[in-house]
PDB file of C-alpha atoms and ligand atoms in Angstrom:
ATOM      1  CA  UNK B  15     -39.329   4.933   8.380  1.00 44.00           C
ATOM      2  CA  UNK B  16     -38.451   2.210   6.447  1.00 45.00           C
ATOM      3  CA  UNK B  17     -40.437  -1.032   6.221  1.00 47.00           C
ATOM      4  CA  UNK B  18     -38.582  -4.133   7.604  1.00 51.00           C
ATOM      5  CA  UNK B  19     -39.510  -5.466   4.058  1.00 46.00           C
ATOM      6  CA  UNK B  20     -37.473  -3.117   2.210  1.00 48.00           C
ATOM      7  CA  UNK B  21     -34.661  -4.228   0.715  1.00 53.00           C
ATOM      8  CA  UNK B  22     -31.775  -2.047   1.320  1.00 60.00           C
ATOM      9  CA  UNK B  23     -28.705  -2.321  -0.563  1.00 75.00           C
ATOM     10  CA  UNK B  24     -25.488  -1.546   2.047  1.00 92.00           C
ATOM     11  CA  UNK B  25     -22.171  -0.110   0.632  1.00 97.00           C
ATOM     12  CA  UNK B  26     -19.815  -2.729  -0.802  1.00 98.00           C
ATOM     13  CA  UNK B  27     -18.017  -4.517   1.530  1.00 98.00           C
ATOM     14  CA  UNK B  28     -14.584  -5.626  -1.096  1.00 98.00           C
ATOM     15  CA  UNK B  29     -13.685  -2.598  -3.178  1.00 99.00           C
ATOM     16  CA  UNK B  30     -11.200  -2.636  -6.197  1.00 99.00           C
ATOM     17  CA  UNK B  31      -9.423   0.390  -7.913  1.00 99.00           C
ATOM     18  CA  UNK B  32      -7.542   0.602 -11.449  1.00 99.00           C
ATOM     19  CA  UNK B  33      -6.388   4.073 -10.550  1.00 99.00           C
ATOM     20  CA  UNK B  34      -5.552   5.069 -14.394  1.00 99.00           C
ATOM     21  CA  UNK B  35      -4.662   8.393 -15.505  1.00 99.00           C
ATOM     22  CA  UNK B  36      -1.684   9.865 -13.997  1.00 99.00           C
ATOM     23  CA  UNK B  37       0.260  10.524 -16.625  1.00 98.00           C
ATOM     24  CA  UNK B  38      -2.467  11.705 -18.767  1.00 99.00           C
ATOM     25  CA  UNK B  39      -2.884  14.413 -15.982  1.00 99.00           C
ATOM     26  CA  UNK B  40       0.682  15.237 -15.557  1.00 98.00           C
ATOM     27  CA  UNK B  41       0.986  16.014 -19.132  1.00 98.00           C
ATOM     28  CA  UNK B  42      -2.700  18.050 -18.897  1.00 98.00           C
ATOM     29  CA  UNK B  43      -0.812  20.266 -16.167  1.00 98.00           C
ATOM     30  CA  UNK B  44       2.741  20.236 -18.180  1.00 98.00           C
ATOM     31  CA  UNK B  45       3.990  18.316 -14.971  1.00 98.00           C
ATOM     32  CA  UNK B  46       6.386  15.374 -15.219  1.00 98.00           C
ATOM     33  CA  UNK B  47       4.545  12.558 -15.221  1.00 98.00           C
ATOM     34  CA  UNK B  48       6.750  11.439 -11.989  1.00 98.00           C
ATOM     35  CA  UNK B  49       4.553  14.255 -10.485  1.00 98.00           C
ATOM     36  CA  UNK B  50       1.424  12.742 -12.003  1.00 98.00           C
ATOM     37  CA  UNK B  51       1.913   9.562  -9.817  1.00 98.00           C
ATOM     38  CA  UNK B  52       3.102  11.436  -6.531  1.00 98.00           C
ATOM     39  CA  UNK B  53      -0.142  13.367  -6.732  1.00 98.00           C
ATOM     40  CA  UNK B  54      -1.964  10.009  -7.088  1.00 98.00           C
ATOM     41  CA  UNK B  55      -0.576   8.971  -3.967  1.00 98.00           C
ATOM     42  CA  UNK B  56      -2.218  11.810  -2.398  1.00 98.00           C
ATOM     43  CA  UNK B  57      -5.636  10.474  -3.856  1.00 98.00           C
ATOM     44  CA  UNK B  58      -5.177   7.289  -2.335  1.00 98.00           C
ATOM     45  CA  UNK B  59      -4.832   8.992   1.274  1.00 98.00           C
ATOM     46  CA  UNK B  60      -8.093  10.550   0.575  1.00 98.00           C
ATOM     47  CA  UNK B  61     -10.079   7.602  -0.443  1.00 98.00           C
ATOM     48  CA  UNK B  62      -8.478   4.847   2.329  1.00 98.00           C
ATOM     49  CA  UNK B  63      -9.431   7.878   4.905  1.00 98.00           C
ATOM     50  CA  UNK B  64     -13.064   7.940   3.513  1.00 98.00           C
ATOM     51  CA  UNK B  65     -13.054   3.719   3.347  1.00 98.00           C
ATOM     52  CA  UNK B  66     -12.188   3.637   6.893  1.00 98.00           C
ATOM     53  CA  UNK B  67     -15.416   6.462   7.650  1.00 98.00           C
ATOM     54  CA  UNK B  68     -17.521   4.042   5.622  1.00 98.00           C
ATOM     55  CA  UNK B  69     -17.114   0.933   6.761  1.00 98.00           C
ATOM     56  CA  UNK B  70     -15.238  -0.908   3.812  1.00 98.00           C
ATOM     57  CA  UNK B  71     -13.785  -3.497   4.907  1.00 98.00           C
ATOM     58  CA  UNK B  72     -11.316  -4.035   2.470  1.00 98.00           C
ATOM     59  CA  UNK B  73      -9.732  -1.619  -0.783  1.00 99.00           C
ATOM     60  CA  UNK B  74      -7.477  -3.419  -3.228  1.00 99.00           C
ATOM     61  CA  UNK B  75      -5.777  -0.812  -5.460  1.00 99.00           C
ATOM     62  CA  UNK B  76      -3.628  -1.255  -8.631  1.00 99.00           C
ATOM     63  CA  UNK B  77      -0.641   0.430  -8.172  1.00 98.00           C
ATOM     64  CA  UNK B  78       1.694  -1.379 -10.694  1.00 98.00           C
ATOM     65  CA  UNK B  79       1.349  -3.782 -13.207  1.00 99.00           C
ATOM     66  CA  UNK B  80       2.903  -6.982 -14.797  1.00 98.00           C
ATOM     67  CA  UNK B  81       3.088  -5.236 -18.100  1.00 98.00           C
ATOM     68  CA  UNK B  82       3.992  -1.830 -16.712  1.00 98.00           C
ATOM     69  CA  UNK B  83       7.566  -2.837 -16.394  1.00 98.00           C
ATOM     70  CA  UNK B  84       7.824  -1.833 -20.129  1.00 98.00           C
ATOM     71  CA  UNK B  85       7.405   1.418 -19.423  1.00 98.00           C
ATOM     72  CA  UNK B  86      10.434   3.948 -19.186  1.00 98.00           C
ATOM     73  CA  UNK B  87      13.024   3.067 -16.797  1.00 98.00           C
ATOM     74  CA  UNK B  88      13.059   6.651 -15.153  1.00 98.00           C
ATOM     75  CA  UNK B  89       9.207   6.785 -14.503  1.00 98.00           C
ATOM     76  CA  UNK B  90       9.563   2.694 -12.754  1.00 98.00           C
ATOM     77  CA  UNK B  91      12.457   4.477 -10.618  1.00 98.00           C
ATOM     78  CA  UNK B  92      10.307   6.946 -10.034  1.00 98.00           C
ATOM     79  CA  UNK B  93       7.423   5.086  -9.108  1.00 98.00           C
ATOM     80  CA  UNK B  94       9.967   2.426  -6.614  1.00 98.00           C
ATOM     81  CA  UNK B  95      10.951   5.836  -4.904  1.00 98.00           C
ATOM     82  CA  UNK B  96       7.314   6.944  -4.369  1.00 98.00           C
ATOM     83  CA  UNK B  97       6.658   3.077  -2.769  1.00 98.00           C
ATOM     84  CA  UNK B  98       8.884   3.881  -0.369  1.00 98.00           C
ATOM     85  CA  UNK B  99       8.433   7.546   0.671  1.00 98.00           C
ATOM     86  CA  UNK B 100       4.295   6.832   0.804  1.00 98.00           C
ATOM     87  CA  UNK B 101       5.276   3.849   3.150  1.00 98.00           C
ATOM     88  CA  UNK B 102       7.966   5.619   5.399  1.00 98.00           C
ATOM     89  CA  UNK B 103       4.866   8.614   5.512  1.00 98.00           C
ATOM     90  CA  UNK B 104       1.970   6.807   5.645  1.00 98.00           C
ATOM     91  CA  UNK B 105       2.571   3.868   8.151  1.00 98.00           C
ATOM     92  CA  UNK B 106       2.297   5.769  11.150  1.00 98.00           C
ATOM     93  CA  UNK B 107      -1.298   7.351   9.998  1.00 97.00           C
ATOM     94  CA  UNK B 108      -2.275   4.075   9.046  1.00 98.00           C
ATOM     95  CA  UNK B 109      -1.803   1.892  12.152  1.00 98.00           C
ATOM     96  CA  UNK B 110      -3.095   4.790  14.032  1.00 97.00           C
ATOM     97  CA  UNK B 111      -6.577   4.303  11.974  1.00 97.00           C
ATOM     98  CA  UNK B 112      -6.176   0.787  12.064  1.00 98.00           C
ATOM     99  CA  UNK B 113      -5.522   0.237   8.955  1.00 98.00           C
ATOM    100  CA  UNK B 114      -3.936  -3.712   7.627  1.00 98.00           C
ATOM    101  CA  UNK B 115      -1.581  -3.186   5.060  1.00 98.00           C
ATOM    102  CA  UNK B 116      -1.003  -5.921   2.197  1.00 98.00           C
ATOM    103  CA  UNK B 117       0.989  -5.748  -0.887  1.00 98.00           C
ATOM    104  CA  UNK B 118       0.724  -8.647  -3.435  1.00 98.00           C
ATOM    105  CA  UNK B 119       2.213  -9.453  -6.801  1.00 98.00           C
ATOM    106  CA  UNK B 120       5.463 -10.470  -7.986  1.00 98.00           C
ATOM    107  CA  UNK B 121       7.252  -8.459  -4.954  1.00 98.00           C
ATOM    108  CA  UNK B 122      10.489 -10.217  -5.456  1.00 98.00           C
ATOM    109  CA  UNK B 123      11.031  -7.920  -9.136  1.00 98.00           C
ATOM    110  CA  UNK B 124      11.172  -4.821  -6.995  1.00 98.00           C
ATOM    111  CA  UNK B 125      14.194  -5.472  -5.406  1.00 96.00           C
ATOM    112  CA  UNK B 126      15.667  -5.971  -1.482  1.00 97.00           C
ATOM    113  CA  UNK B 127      14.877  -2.457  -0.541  1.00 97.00           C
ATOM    114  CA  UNK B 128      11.345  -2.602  -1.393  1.00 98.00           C
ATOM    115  CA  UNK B 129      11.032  -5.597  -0.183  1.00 98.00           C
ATOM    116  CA  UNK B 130      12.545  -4.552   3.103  1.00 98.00           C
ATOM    117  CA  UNK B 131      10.167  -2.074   3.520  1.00 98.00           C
ATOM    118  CA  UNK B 132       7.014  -3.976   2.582  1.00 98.00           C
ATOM    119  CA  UNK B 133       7.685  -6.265   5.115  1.00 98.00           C
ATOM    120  CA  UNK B 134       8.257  -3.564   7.768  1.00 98.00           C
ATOM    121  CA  UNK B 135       4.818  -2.164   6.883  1.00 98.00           C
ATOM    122  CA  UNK B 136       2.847  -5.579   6.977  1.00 98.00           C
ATOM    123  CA  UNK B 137       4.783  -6.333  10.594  1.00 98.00           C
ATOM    124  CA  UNK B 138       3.622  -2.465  12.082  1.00 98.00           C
ATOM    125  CA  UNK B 139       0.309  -2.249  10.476  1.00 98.00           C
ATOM    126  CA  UNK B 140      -0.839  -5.673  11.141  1.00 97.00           C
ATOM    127  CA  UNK B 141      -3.742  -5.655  13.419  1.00 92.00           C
ATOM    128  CA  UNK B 142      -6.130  -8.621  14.836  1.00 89.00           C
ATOM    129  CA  UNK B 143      -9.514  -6.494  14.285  1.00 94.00           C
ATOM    130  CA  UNK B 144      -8.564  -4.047  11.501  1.00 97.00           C
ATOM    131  CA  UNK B 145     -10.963  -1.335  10.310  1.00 98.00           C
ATOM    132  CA  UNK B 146      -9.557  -1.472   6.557  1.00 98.00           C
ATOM    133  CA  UNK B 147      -7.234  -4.515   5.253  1.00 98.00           C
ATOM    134  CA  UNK B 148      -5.107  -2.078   2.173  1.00 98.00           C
ATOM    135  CA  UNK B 149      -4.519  -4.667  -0.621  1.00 98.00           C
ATOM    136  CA  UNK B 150      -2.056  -3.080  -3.026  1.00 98.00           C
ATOM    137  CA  UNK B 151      -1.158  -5.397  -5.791  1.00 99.00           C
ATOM    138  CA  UNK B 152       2.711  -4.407  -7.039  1.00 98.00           C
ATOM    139  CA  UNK B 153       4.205  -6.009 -10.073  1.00 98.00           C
ATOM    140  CA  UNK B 154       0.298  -8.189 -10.501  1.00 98.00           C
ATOM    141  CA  UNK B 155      -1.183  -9.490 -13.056  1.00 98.00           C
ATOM    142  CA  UNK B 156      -4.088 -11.534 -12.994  1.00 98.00           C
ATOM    143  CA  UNK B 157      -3.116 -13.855 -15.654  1.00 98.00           C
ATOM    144  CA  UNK B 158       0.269 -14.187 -14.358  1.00 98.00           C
ATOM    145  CA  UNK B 159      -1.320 -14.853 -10.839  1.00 98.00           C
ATOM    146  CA  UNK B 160      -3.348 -17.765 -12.371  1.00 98.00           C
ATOM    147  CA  UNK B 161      -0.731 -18.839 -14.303  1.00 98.00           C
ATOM    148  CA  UNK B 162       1.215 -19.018 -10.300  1.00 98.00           C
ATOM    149  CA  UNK B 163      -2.188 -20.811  -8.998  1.00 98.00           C
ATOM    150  CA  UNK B 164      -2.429 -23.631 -11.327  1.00 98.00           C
ATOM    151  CA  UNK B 165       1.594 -23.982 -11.103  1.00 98.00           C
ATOM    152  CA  UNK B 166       0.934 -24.406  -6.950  1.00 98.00           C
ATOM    153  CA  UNK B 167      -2.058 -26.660  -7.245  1.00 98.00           C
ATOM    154  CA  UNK B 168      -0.519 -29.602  -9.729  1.00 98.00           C
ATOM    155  CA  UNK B 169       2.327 -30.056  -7.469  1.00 98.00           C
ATOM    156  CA  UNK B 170       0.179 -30.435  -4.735  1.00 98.00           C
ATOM    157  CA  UNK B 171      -1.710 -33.101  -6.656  1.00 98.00           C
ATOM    158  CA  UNK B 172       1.368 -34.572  -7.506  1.00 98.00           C
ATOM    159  CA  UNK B 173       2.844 -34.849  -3.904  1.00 98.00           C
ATOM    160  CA  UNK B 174      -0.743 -36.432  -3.390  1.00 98.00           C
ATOM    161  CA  UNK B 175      -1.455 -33.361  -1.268  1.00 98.00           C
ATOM    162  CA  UNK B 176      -4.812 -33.031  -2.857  1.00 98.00           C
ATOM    163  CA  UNK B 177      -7.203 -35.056  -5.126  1.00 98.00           C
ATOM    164  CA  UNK B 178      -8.127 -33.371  -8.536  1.00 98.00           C
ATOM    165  CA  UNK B 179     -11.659 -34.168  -7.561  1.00 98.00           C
ATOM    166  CA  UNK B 180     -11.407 -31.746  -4.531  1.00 98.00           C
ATOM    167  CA  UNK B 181     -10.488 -29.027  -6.403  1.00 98.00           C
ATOM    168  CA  UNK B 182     -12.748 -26.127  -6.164  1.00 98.00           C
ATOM    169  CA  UNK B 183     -13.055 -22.250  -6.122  1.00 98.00           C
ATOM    170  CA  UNK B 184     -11.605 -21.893  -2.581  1.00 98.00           C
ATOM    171  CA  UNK B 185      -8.742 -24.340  -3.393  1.00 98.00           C
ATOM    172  CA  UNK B 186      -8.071 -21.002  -6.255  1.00 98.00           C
ATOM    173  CA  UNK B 187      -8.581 -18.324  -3.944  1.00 98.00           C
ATOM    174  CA  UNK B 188      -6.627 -20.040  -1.222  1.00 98.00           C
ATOM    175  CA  UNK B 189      -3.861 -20.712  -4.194  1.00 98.00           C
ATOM    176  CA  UNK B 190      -3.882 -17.294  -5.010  1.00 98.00           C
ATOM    177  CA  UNK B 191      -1.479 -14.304  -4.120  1.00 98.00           C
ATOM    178  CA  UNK B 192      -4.610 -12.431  -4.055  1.00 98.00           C
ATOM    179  CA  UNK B 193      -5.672 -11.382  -0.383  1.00 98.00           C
ATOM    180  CA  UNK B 194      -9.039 -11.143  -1.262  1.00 98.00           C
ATOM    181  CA  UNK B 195     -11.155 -13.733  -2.605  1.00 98.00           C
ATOM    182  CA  UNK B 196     -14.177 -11.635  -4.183  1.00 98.00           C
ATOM    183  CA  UNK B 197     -14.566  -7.874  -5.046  1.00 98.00           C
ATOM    184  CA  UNK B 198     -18.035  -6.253  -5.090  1.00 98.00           C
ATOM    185  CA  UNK B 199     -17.118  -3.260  -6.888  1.00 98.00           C
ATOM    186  CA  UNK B 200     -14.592  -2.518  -8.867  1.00 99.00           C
ATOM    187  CA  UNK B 201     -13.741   1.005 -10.098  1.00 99.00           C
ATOM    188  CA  UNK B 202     -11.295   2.249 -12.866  1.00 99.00           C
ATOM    189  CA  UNK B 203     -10.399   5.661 -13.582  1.00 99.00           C
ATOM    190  CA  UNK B 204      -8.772   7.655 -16.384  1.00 98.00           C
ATOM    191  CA  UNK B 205     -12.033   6.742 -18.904  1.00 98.00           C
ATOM    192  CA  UNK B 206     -10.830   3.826 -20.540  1.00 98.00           C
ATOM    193  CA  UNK B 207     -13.408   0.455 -20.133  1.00 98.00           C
ATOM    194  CA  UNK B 208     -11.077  -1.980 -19.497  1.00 98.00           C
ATOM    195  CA  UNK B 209      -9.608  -4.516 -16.681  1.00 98.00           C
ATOM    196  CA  UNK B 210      -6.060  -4.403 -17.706  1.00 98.00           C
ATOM    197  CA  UNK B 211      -5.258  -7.583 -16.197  1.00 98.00           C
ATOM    198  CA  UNK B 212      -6.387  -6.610 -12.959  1.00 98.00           C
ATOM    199  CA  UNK B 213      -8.148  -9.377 -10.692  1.00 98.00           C
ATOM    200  CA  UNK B 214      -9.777 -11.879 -12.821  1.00 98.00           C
ATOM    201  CA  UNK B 215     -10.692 -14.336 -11.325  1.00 98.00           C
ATOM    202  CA  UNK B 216     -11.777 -12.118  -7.950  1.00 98.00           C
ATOM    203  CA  UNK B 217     -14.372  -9.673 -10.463  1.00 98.00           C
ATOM    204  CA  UNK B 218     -16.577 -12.863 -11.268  1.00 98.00           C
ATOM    205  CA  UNK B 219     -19.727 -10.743  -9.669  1.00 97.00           C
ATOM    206  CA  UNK B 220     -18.042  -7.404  -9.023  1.00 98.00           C
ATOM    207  CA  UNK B 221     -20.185  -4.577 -10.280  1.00 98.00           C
ATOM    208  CA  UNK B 222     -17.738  -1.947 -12.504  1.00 98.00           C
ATOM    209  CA  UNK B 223     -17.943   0.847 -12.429  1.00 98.00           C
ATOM    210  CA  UNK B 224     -15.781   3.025 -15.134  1.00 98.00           C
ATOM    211  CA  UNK B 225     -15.117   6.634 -13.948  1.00 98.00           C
ATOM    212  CA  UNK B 226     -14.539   9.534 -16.676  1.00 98.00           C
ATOM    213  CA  UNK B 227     -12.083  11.305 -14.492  1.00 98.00           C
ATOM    214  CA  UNK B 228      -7.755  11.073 -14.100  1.00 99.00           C
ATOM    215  CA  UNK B 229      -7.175   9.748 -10.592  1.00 99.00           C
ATOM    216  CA  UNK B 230      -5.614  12.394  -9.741  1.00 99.00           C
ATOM    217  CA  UNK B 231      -8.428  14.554  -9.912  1.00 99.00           C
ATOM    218  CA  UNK B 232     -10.667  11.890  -8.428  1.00 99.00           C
ATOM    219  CA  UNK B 233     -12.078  12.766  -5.351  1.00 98.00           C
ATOM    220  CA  UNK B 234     -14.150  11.460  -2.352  1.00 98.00           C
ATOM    221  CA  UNK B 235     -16.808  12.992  -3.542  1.00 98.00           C
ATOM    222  CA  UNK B 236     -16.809  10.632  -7.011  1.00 99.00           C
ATOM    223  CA  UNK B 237     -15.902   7.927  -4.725  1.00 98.00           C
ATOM    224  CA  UNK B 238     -19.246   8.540  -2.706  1.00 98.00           C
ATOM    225  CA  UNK B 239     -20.895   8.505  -5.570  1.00 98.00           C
ATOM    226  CA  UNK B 240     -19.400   5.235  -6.627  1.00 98.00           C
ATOM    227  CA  UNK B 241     -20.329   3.607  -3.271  1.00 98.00           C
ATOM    228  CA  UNK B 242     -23.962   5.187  -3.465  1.00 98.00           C
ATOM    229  CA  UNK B 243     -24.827   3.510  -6.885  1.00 98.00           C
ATOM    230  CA  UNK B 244     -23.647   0.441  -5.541  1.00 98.00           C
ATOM    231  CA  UNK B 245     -26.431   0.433  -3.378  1.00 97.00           C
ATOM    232  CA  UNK B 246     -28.956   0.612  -6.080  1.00 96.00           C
ATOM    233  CA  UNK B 247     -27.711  -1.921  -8.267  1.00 96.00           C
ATOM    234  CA  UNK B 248     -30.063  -5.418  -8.079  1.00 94.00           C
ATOM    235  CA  UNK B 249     -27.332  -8.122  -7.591  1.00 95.00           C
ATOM    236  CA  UNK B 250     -28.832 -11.326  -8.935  1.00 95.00           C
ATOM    237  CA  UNK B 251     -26.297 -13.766  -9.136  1.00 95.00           C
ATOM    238  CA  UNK B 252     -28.158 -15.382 -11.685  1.00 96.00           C
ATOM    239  CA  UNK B 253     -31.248 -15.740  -9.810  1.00 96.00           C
ATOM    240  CA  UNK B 254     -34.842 -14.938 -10.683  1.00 95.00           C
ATOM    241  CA  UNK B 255     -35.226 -11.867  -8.179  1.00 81.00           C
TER     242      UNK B 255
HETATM  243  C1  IPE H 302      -1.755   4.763 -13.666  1.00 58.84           C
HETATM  244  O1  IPE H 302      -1.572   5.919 -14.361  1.00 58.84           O
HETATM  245  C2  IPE H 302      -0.582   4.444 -12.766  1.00 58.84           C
HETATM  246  C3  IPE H 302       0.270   3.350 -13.252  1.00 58.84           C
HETATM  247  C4  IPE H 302       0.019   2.571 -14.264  1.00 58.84           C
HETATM  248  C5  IPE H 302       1.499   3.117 -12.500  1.00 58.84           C
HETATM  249  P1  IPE H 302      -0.863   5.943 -15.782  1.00 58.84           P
HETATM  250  O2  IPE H 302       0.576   6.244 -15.584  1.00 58.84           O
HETATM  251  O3  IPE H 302      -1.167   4.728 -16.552  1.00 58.84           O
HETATM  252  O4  IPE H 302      -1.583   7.188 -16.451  1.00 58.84           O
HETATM  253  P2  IPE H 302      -1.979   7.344 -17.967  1.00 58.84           P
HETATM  254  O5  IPE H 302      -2.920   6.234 -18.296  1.00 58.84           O
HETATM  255  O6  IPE H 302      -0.725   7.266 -18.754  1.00 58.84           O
HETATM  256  O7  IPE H 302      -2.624   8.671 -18.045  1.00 58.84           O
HETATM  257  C1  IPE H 303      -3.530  -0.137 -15.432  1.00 58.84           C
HETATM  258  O1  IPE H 303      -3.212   1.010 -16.100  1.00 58.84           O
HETATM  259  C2  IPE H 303      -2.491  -0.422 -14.388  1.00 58.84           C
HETATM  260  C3  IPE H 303      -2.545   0.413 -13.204  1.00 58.84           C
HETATM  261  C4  IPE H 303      -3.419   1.325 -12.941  1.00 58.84           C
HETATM  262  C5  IPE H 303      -1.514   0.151 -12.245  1.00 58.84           C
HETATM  263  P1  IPE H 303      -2.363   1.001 -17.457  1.00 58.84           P
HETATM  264  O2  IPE H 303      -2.215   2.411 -17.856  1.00 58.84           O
HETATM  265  O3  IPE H 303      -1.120   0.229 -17.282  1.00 58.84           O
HETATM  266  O4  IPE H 303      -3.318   0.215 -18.444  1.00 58.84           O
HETATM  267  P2  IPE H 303      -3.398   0.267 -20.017  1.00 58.84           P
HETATM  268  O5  IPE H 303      -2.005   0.152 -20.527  1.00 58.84           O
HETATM  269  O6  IPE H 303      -4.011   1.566 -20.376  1.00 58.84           O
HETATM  270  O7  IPE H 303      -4.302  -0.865 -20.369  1.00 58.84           O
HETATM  271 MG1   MG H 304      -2.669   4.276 -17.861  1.00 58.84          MG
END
């Protein structure tokens, strides 16, 4: 039985996914790499389904970047079109787990229809005591989003709605299109070691975790193991521990 002085680690509470490498896979399986991303929306089923059984309480996933509007004009099509058939499929499911869903990013570059439905699945899946708030940053970039936070907080200095003195972390996170204000763990796919312009600021402590695998062929079993090295890790925060 375990002492009541033993330290026990729990699973992270803030998770964050780069899920790279669908392309990479599409092209391993001579699929289109259209295909490559509709089979990562299957992964992403899996893993908010094995959040909920875990007790996360939130999962922030990359699904589009700032800089991924240079890619191919087919495969963005493609990728709007998936948007909206995962959110016309998954909604139900979701609400039905309890599951808050939250998209974040520059939204308005998507379009009216996209934007239609985003707002349709905030309204339905928005719950007062969710299990799992589903952050999915669309058209992000954390530079960009800085870039938007220090834009928000001079004019409120200007209009005297704030002193420069007051300024702080929170006054960031609250400035910030962000929904959540720190990550614990962040994992990236596709075996590249790099952020990508993912959350910046928000991956100040986050432990990362860089996963030699296409997300496609992720599964909940890597994400377990993710979540089960988390707990072993010594978070210091610059203490003496
Ligand atoms: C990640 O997979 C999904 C998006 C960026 C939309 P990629 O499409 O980047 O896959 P690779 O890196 O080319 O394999
Ligand atoms: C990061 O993947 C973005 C998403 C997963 C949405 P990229 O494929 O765009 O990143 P780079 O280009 O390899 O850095
Ligand atoms: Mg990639």
């Amino acid at each position: 039985m375990a002492n009541k002085n033993t330290k026990k680690n729990n699973y992270p509470k803030n998770v964050g996914i780069i899920m790279d490498g669908n392309g990479r896979w599409a092209l391993k399986n001579s699929l289109k790499i259209s295909q490559g991303h509709k089979q990562g929306v299957e992964i992403v089923k899996k893993i908010v389904e094995e959040s909920v059984k875990q007790n996360i309480k939130s999962l922030t996933l990359y699904a589009f970047s700032s800089e991924n509007w240079k890619r191919p004009k087919a495969e963005i099509n493609a990728i709007k079109k998936l948007v909206i058939e995962a959110i016309n499929e998954q909604v139900p499911e979701l609400k039905e787990q309890k599951v808050s869903l939250k998209f974040f990013g520059h939204l308005n570059d998507f379009g009216k229809k996209i934007l239609q439905k985003i707002a349709y699945a905030e309204n339905k899946t928005k719950c007062k005591s969710s299990k799992l708030d589903l952050n999915i940053a669309l058209g992000y970039g954390g530079q960009q989003d800085i870039v938007d936070v220090v834009k928000n907080i001079s004019s409120m200095v200007l209009s005297k709605e704030i002193k420069i003195e007051d300024i702080n972390e929170k006054t960031i996170n609250k400035n910030s299109s962000v929904p959540v204000d720190e990550i614990d763990l962040l994992i990236r796919t596709g075996g590249d070691n790099r952020i990508s312009n993912f959350l910046l600021f928000q991956i100040a402590y986050a432990e990362i975790m860089f996963v030699d695998k296409y997300w496609p062929d992720f599964t909940t079993n890597d994400y377990m193991k993710c979540l089960n090295n988390f707990k072993k890790v010594s978070r210091r925060f610059g203490r003496r521990i």
